PDB file of C-alpha atoms in Angstrom:
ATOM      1  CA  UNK X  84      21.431 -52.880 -25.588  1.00  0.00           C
ATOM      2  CA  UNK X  85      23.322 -51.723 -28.923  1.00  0.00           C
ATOM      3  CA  UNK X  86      24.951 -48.866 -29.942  1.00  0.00           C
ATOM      4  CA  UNK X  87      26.338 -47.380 -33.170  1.00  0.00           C
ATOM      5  CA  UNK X  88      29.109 -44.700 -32.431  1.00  0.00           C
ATOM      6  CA  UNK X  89      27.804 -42.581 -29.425  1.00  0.00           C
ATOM      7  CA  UNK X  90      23.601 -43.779 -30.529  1.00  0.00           C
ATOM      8  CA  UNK X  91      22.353 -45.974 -27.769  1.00  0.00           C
ATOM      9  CA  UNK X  92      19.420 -47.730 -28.532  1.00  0.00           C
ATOM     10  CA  UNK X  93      17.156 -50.691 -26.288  1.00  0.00           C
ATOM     11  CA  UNK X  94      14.501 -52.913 -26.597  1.00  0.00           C
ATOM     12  CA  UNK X  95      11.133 -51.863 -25.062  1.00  0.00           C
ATOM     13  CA  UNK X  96       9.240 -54.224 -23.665  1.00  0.00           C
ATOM     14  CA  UNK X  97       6.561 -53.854 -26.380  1.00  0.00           C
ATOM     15  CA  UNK X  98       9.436 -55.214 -28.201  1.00  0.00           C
ATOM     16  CA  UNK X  99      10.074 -51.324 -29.996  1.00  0.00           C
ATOM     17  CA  UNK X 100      13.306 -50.687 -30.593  1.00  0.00           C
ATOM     18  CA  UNK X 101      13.554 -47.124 -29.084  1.00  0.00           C
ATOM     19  CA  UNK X 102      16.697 -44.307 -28.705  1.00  0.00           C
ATOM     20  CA  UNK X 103      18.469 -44.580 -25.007  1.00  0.00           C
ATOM     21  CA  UNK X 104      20.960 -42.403 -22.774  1.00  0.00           C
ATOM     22  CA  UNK X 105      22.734 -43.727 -20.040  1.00  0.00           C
ATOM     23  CA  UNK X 106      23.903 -42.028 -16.859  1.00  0.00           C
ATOM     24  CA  UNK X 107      26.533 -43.658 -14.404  1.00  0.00           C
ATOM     25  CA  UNK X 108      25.755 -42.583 -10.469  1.00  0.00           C
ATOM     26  CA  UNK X 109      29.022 -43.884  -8.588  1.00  0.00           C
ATOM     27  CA  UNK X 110      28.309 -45.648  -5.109  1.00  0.00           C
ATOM     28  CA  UNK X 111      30.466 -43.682  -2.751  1.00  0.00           C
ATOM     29  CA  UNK X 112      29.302 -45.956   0.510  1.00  0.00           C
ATOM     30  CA  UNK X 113      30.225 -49.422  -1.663  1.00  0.00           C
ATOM     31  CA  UNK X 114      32.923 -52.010  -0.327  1.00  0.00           C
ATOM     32  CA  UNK X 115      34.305 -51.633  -4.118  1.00  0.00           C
ATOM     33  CA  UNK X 116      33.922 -49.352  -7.200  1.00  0.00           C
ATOM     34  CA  UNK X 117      30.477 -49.601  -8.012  1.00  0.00           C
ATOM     35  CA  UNK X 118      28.169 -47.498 -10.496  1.00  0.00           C
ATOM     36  CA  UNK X 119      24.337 -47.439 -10.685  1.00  0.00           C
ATOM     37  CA  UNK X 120      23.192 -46.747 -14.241  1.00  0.00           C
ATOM     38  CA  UNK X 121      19.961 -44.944 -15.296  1.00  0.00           C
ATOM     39  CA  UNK X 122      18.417 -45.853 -18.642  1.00  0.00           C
ATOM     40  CA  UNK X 123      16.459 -43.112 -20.084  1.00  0.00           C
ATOM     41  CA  UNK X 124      13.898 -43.020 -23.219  1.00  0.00           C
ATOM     42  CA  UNK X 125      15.169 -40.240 -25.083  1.00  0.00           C
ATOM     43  CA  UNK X 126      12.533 -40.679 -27.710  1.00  0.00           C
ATOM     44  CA  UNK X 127      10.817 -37.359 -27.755  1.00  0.00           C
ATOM     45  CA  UNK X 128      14.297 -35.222 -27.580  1.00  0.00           C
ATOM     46  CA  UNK X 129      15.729 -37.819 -30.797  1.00  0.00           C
ATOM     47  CA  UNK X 130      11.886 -36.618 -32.970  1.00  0.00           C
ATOM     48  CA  UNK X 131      12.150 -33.026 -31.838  1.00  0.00           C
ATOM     49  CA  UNK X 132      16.083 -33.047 -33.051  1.00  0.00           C
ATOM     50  CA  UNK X 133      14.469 -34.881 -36.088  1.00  0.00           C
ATOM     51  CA  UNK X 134      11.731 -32.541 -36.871  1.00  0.00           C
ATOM     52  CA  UNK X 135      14.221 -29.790 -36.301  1.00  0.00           C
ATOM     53  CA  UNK X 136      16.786 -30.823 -38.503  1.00  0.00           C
ATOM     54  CA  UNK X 137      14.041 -31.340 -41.435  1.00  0.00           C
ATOM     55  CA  UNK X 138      12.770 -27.701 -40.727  1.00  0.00           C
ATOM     56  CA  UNK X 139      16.332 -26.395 -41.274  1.00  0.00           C
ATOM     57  CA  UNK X 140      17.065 -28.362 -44.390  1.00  0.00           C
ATOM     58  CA  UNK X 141      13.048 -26.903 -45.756  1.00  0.00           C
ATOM     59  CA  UNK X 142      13.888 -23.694 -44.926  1.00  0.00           C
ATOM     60  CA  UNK X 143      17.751 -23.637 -46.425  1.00  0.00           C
ATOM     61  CA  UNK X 144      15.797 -25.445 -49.553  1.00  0.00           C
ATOM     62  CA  UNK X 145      13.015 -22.868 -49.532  1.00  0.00           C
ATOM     63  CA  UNK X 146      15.594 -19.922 -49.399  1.00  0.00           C
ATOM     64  CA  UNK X 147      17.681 -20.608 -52.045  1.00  0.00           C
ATOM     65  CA  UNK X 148      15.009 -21.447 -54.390  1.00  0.00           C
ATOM     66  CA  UNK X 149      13.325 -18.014 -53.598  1.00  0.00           C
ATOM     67  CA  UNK X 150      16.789 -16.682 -53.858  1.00  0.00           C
ATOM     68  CA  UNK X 151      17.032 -17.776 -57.269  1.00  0.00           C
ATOM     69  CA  UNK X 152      13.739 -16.556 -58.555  1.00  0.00           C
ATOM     70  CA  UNK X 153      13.424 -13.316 -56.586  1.00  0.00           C
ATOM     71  CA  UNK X 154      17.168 -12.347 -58.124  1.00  0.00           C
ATOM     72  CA  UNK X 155      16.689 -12.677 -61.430  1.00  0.00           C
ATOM     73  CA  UNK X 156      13.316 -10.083 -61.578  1.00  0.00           C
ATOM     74  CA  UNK X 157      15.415  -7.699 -59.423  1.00  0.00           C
ATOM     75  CA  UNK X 158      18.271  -7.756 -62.035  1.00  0.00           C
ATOM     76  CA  UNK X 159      15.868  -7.498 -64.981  1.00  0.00           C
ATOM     77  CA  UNK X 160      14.228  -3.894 -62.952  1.00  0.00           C
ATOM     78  CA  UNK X 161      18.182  -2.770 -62.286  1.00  0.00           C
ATOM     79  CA  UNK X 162      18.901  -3.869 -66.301  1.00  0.00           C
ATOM     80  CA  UNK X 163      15.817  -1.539 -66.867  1.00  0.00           C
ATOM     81  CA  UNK X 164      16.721   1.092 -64.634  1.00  0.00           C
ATOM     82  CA  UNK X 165      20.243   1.912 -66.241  1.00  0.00           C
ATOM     83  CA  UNK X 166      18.941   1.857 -69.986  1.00  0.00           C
ATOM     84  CA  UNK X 167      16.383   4.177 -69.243  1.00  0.00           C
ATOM     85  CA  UNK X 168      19.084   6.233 -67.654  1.00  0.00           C
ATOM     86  CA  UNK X 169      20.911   6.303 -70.615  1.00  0.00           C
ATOM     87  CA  UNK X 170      18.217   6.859 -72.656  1.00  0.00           C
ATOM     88  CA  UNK X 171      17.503   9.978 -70.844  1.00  0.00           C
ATOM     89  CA  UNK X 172      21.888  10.837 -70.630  1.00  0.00           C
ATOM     90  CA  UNK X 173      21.230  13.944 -73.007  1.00  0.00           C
ATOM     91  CA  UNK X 174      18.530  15.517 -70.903  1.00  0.00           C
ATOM     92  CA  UNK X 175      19.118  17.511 -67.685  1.00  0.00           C
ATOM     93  CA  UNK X 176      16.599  15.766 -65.514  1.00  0.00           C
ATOM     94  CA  UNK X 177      14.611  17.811 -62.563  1.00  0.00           C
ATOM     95  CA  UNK X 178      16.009  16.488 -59.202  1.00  0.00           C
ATOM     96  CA  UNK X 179      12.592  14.667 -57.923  1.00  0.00           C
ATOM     97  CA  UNK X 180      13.439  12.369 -61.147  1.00  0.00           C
ATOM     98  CA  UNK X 181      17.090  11.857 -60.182  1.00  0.00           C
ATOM     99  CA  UNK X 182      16.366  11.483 -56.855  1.00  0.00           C
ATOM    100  CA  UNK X 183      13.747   8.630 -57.575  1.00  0.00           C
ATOM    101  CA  UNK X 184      16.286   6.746 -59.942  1.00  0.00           C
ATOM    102  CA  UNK X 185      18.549   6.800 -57.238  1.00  0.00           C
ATOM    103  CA  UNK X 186      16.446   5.326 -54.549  1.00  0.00           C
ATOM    104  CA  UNK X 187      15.160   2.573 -57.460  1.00  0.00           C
ATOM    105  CA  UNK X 188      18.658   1.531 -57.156  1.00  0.00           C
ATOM    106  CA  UNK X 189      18.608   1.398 -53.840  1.00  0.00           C
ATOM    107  CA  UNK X 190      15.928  -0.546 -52.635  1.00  0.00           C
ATOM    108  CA  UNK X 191      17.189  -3.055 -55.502  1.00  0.00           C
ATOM    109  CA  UNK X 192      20.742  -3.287 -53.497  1.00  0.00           C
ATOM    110  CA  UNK X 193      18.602  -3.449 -50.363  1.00  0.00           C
ATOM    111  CA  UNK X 194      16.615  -6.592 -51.386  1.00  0.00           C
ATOM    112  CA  UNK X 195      19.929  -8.198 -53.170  1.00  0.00           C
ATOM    113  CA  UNK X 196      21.328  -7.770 -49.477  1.00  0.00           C
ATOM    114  CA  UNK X 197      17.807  -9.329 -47.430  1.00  0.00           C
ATOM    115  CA  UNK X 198      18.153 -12.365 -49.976  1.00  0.00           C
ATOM    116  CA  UNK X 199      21.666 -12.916 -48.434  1.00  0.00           C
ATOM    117  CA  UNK X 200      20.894 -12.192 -45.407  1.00  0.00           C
ATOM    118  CA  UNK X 201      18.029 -15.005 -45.276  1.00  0.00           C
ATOM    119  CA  UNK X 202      20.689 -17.431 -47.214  1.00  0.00           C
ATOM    120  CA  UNK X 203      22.936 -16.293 -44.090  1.00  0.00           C
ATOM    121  CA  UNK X 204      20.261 -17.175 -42.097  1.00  0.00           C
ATOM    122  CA  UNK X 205      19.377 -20.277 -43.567  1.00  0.00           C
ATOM    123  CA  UNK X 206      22.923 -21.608 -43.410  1.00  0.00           C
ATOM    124  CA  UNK X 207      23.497 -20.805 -39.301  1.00  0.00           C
ATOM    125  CA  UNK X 208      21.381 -23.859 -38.004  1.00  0.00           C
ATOM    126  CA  UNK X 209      23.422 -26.036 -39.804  1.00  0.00           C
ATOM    127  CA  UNK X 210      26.282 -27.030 -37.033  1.00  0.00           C
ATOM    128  CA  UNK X 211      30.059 -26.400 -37.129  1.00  0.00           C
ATOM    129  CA  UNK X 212      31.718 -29.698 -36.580  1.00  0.00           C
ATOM    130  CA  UNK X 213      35.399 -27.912 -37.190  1.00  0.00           C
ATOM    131  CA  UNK X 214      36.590 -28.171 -33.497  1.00  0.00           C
ATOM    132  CA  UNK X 215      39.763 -26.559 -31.965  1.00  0.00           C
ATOM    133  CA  UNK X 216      40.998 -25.325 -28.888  1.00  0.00           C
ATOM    134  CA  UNK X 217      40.756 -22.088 -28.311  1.00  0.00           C
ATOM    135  CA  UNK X 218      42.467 -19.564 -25.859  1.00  0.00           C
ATOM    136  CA  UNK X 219      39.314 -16.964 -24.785  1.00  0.00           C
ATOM    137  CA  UNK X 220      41.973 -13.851 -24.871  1.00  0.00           C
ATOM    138  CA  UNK X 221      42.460 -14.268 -28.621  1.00  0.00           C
ATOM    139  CA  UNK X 222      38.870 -14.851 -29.174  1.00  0.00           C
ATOM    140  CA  UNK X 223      37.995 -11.355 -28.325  1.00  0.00           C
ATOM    141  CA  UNK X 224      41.136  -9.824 -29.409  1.00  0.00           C
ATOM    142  CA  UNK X 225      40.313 -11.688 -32.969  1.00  0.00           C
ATOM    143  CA  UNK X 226      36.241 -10.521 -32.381  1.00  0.00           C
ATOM    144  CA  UNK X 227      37.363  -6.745 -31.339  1.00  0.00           C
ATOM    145  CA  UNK X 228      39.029  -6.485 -34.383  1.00  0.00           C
ATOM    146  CA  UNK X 229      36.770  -7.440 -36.854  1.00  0.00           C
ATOM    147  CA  UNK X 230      33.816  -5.519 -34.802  1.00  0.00           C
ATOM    148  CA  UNK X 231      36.115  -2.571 -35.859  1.00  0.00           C
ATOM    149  CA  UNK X 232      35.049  -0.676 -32.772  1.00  0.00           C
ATOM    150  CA  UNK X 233      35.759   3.241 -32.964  1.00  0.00           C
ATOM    151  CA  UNK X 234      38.664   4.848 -30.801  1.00  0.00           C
ATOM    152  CA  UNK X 235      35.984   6.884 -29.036  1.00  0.00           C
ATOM    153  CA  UNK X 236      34.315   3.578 -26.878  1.00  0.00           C
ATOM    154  CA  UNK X 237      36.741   2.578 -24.209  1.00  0.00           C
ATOM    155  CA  UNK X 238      37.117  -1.674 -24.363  1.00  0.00           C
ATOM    156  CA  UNK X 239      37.278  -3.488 -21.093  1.00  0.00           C
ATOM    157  CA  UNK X 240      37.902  -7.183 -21.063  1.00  0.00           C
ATOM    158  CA  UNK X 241      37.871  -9.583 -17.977  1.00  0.00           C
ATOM    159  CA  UNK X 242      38.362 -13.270 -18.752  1.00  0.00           C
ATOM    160  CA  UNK X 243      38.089 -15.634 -16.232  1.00  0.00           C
ATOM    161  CA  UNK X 244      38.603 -19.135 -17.401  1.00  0.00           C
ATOM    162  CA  UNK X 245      40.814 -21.474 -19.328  1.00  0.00           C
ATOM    163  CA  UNK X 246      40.939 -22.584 -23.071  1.00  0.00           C
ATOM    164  CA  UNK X 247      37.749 -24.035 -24.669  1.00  0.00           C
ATOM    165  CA  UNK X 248      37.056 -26.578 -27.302  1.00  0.00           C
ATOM    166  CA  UNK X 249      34.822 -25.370 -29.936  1.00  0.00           C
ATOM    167  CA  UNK X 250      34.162 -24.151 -33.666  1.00  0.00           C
ATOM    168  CA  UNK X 251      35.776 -21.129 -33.703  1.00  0.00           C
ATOM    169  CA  UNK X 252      33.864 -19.368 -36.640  1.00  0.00           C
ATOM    170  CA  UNK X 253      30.575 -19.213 -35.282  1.00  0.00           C
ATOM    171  CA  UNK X 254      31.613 -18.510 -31.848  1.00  0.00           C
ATOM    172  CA  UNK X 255      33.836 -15.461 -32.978  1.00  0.00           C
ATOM    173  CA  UNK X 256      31.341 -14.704 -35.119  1.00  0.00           C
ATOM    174  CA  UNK X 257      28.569 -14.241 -32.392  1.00  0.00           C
ATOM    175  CA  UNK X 258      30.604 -11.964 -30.456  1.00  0.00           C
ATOM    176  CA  UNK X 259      31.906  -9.796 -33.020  1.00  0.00           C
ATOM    177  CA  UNK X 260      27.811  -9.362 -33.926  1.00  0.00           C
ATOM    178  CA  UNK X 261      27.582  -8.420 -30.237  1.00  0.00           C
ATOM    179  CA  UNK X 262      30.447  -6.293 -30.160  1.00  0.00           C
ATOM    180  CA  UNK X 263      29.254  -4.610 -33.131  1.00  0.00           C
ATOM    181  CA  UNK X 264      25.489  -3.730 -32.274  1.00  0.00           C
ATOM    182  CA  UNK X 265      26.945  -2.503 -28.771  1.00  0.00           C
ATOM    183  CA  UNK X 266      28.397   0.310 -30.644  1.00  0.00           C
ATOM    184  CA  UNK X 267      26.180   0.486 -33.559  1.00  0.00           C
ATOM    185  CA  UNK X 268      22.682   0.775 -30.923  1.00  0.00           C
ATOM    186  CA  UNK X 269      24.727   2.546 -28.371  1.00  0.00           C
ATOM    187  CA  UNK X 270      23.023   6.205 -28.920  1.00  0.00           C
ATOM    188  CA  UNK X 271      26.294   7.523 -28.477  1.00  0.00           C
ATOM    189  CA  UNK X 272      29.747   8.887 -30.268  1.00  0.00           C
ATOM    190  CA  UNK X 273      31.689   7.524 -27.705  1.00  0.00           C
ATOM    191  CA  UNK X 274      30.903   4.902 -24.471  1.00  0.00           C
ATOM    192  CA  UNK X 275      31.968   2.095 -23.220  1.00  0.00           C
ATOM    193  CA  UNK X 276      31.627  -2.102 -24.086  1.00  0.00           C
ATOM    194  CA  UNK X 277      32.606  -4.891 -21.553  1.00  0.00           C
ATOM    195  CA  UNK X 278      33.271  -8.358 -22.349  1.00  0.00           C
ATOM    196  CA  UNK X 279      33.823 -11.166 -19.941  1.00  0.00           C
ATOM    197  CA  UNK X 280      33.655 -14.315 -19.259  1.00  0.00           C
ATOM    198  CA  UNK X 281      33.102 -16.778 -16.469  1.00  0.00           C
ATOM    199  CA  UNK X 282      32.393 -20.840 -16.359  1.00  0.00           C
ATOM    200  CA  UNK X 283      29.353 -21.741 -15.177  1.00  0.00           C
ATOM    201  CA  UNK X 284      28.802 -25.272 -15.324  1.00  0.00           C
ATOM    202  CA  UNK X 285      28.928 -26.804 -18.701  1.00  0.00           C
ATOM    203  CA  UNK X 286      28.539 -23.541 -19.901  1.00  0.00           C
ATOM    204  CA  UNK X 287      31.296 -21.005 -20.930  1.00  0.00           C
ATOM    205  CA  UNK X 288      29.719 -17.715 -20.076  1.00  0.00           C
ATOM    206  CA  UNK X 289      30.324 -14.932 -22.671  1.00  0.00           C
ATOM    207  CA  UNK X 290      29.081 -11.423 -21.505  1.00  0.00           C
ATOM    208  CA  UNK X 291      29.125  -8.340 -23.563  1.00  0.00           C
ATOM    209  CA  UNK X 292      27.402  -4.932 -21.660  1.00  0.00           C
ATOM    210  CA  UNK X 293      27.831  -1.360 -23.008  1.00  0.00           C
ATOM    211  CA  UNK X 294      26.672   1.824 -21.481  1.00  0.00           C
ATOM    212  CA  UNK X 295      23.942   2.970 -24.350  1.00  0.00           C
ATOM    213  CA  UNK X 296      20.488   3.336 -24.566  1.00  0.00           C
ATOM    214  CA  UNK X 297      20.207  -0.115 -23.844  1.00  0.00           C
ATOM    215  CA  UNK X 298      16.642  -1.987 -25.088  1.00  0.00           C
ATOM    216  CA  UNK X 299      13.027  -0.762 -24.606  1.00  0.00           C
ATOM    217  CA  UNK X 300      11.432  -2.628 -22.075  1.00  0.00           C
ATOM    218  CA  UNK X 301       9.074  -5.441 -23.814  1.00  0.00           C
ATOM    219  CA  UNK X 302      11.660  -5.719 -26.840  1.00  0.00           C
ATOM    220  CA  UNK X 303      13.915  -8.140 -25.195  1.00  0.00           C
ATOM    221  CA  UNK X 304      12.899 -11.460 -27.376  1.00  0.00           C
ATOM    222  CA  UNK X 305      11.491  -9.181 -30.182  1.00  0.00           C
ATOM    223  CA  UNK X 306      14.951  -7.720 -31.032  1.00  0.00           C
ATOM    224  CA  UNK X 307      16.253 -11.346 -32.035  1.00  0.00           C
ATOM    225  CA  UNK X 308      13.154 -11.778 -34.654  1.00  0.00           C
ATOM    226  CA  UNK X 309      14.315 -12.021 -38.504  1.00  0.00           C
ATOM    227  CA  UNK X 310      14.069  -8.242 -40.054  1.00  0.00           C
ATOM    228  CA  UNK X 311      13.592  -6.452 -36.253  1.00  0.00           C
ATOM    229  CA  UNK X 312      15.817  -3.720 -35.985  1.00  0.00           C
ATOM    230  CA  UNK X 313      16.864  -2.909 -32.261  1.00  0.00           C
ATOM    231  CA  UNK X 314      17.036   0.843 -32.923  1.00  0.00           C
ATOM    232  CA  UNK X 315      14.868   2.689 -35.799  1.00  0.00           C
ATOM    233  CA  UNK X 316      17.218   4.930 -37.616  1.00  0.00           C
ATOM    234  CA  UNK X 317      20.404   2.497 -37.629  1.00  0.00           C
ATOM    235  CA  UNK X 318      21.915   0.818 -40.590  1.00  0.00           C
ATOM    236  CA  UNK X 319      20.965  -2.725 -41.573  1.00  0.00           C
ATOM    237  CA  UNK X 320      17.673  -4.796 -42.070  1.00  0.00           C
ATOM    238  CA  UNK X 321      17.399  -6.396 -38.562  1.00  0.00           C
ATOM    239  CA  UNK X 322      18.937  -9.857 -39.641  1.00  0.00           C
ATOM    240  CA  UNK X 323      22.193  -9.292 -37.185  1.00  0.00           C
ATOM    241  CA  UNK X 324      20.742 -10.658 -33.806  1.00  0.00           C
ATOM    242  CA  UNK X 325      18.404 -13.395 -35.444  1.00  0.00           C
ATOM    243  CA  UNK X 326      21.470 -14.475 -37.149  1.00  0.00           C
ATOM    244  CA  UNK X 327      23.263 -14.862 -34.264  1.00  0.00           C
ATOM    245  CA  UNK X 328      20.884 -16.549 -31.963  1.00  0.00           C
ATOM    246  CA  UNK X 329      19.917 -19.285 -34.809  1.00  0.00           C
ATOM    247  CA  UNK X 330      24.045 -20.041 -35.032  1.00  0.00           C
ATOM    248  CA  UNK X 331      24.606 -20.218 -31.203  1.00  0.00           C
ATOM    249  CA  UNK X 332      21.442 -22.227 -30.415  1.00  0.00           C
ATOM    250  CA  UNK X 333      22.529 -24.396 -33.394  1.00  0.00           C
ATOM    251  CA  UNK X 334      25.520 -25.635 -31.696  1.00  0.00           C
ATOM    252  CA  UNK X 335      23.641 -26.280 -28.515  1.00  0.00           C
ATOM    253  CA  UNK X 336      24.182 -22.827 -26.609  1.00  0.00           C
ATOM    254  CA  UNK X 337      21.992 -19.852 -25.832  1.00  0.00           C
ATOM    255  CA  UNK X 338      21.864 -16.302 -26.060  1.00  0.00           C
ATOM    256  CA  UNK X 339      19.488 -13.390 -23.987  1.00  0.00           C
ATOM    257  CA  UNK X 340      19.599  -9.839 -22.995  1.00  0.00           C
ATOM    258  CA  UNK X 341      19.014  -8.149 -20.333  1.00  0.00           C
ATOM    259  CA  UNK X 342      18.314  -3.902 -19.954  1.00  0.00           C
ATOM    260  CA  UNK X 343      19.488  -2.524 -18.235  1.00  0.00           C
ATOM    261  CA  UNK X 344      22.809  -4.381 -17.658  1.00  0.00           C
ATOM    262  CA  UNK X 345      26.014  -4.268 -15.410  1.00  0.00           C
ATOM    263  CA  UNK X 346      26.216  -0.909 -17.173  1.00  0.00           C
ATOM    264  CA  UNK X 347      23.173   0.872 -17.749  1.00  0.00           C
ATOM    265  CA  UNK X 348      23.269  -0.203 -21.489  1.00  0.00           C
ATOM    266  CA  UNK X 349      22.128  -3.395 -23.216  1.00  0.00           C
ATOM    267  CA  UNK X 350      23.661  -6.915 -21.614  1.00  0.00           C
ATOM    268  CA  UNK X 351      23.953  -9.454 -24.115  1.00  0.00           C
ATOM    269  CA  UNK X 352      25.174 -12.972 -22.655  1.00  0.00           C
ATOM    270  CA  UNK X 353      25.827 -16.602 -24.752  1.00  0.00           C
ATOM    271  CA  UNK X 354      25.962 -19.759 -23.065  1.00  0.00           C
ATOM    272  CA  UNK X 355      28.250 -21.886 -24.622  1.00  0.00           C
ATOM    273  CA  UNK X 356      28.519 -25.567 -24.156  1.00  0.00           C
ATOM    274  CA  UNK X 357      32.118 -26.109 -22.560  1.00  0.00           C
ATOM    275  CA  UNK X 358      33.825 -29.350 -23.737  1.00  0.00           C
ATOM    276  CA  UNK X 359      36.736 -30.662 -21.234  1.00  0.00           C
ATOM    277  CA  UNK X 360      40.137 -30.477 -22.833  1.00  0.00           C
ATOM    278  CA  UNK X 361      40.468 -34.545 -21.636  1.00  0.00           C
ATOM    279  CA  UNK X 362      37.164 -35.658 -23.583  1.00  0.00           C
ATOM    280  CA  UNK X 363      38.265 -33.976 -26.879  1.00  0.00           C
ATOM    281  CA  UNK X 364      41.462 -35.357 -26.790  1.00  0.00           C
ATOM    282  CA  UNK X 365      40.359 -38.782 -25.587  1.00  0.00           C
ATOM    283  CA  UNK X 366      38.030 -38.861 -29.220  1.00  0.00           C
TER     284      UNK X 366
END
C-alpha cells in the first residue's frame, strides 16, 4: 500500500496500480483495541472526479474565449449606436426612434451582463480551499445584510448548532442568493423569510423558507437551469440559482427546494459538509 498526502493507492492483483480508501471498523467484543479495515476500489469515483474536473476547466476555457470574442462585436454595435446618436443630436427624433435607441442599449448592457454571468458561472465549480471557522450567527447576520432585505419582510432566524469549518465566501454567498430570491420571487411587498439551521450528520443543514408564491409544481429542478428565471416578470437573466447550486455542489454539498415549505412559500435547503473543529486543527 502507498500513499501520497491523503491519496491511497494498492496493487491489484492484475498487478494495476489502482486508487484506494480505507475504513477502520473498531472491534468492540476484542480482549484489546482492535480495528478491522475495509479496502475499497475507488476507481470509478477518482475518473468521474477526473472527467469532472476536465469539464470545468473546458467550460471556464470555453467561456472566456467566447467572452472575449462576443465583447468586442457588442462594443463595436454600442460604438455605433452613440455616433449615430450624435449624428442625429440636431434633429428632434419621433419617440418610436428614441425609444428603439434606448432598448439597443439595453439589450447590449443585458448581454455584457449574461457574459459575466456565465464567467460567474464558469468560475463556481472551481473549489474554495480558504478554510476558517465560522460562527453560523454571523453567517446570516453577514448574508442578511448583503441580501439587503426590505423593512417590510419580517426575518426570523433559529440556529441550532455550533461553529463550522468552511470557505466562508461561497457559503455566505449561497445564502445571501437564497435570501435574496426569497424576497425578490416572493409575489409580495411585504412577508416573511426563515433561516435555520440544524446538524444532520456530516451535513450542516441550512434552511431558508418564505411565505410567497412559492414554485410551480414541476419547476423544482428546472428553476436551478442556467438562464431559467423562477418568476417571469422579475429582474435578472435566471443565472442566480444555477450559480449557486454549481458553487455548493462544488465544495461537496447540495442544494433542493421544496413548495410548498414550512411556510407556504418556496423552501430552499443546502447541505453542507460539516468538518469537526478537532480534524481541522489536527491538519
Amino acid at each position: 500500500m502507498m500513499g501520497t498526502g491523503r491519496d491511497l493507492t494498492g496493487l491489484h492483483r492484475s498487478g494495476q496500480e489502482i486508487p484506494v480508501e480505507i475504513a477502520l471498523t473498531r472491534l468492540e467484543n476484542a480482549a484489546q483495541p482492535m480495528f478491522m479495515a475495509i479496502v475499497s476500489d475507488i476507481s470509478s469515483r477518482k475518473r468521474s472526479e477526473t472527467a469532472l474536473q476536465q469539464t470545468n476547466a473546458q467550460l471556464e476555457e470555453f467561456t472566456y474565449v467566447a467572452s472575449h470574442d462576443l465583447r468586442s462585436p457588442l462594443r463595436g454595435i454600442g460604438d455605433l449606436v452613440t455616433w449615430i446618436r450624435e449624428d442625429l443630436s440636431g434633429f428632434e427624433l419621433p419617440d418610436d426612434v428614441q425609444y428603439n435607441f434606448d432598448r439597443i442599449s439595453l439589450r447590449i448592457d443585458r448581454a455584457e451582463q449574461m457574459i459575466d454571468d456565465l464567467l460567474r458561472y464558469a468560475r463556481a465549480g472551481v473549489r474554495d480551499t480558504d478554510m476558517e471557522t465560522i460562527s453560523p450567527a454571523e453567517l446570516v447576520e453577514e448574508a442578511l445584510a448583503l441580501a439587503l432585505v426590505p423593512d417590510s419582510f419580517t426575518i426570523e432566524v433559529d440556529l441550532q448548532g455550533g461553529d463550522i469549518v468552511a470557505p466562508r465566501a461561497p457559503l455566505s454567498t449561497s445564502l445571501r442568493n437564497l435570501i435574496g430570491n426569497a424576497v425578490k420571487h416572493h409575489g409580495g411587498a411585504s412577508g416573511r423569510v426563515r433561516i435555520t439551521m440544524r446538524e444532520e450528520g456530516r451535513f450542516s443543514v441550512f434552511t431558508v423558507d418564505d411565505d410567497g408564491q412559492g414554485v410551480t409544481p414541476g419547476n423544482e429542478e428546472r428553476i436551478f437551469k442556467l438562464f431559467h428565471r423562477a418568476s417571469p416578470g422579475t429582474n435578472g437573466d435566471g443565472v442566480g440559482l444555477a450559480f449557486t447550486r454549481r458553487m455548493i455542489n462544488a465544495h461537496g454539498g447540495m442544494v433542493t427546494v421544496r413548495s410548498p415549505g414550512a411556510l407556504g412559500g418556496a423552501s430552499f435547503e443546502i447541505h453542507w459538509p460539516r468538518i469537526l473543529l478537532k480534524e481541522h486543527e489536527d491538519e
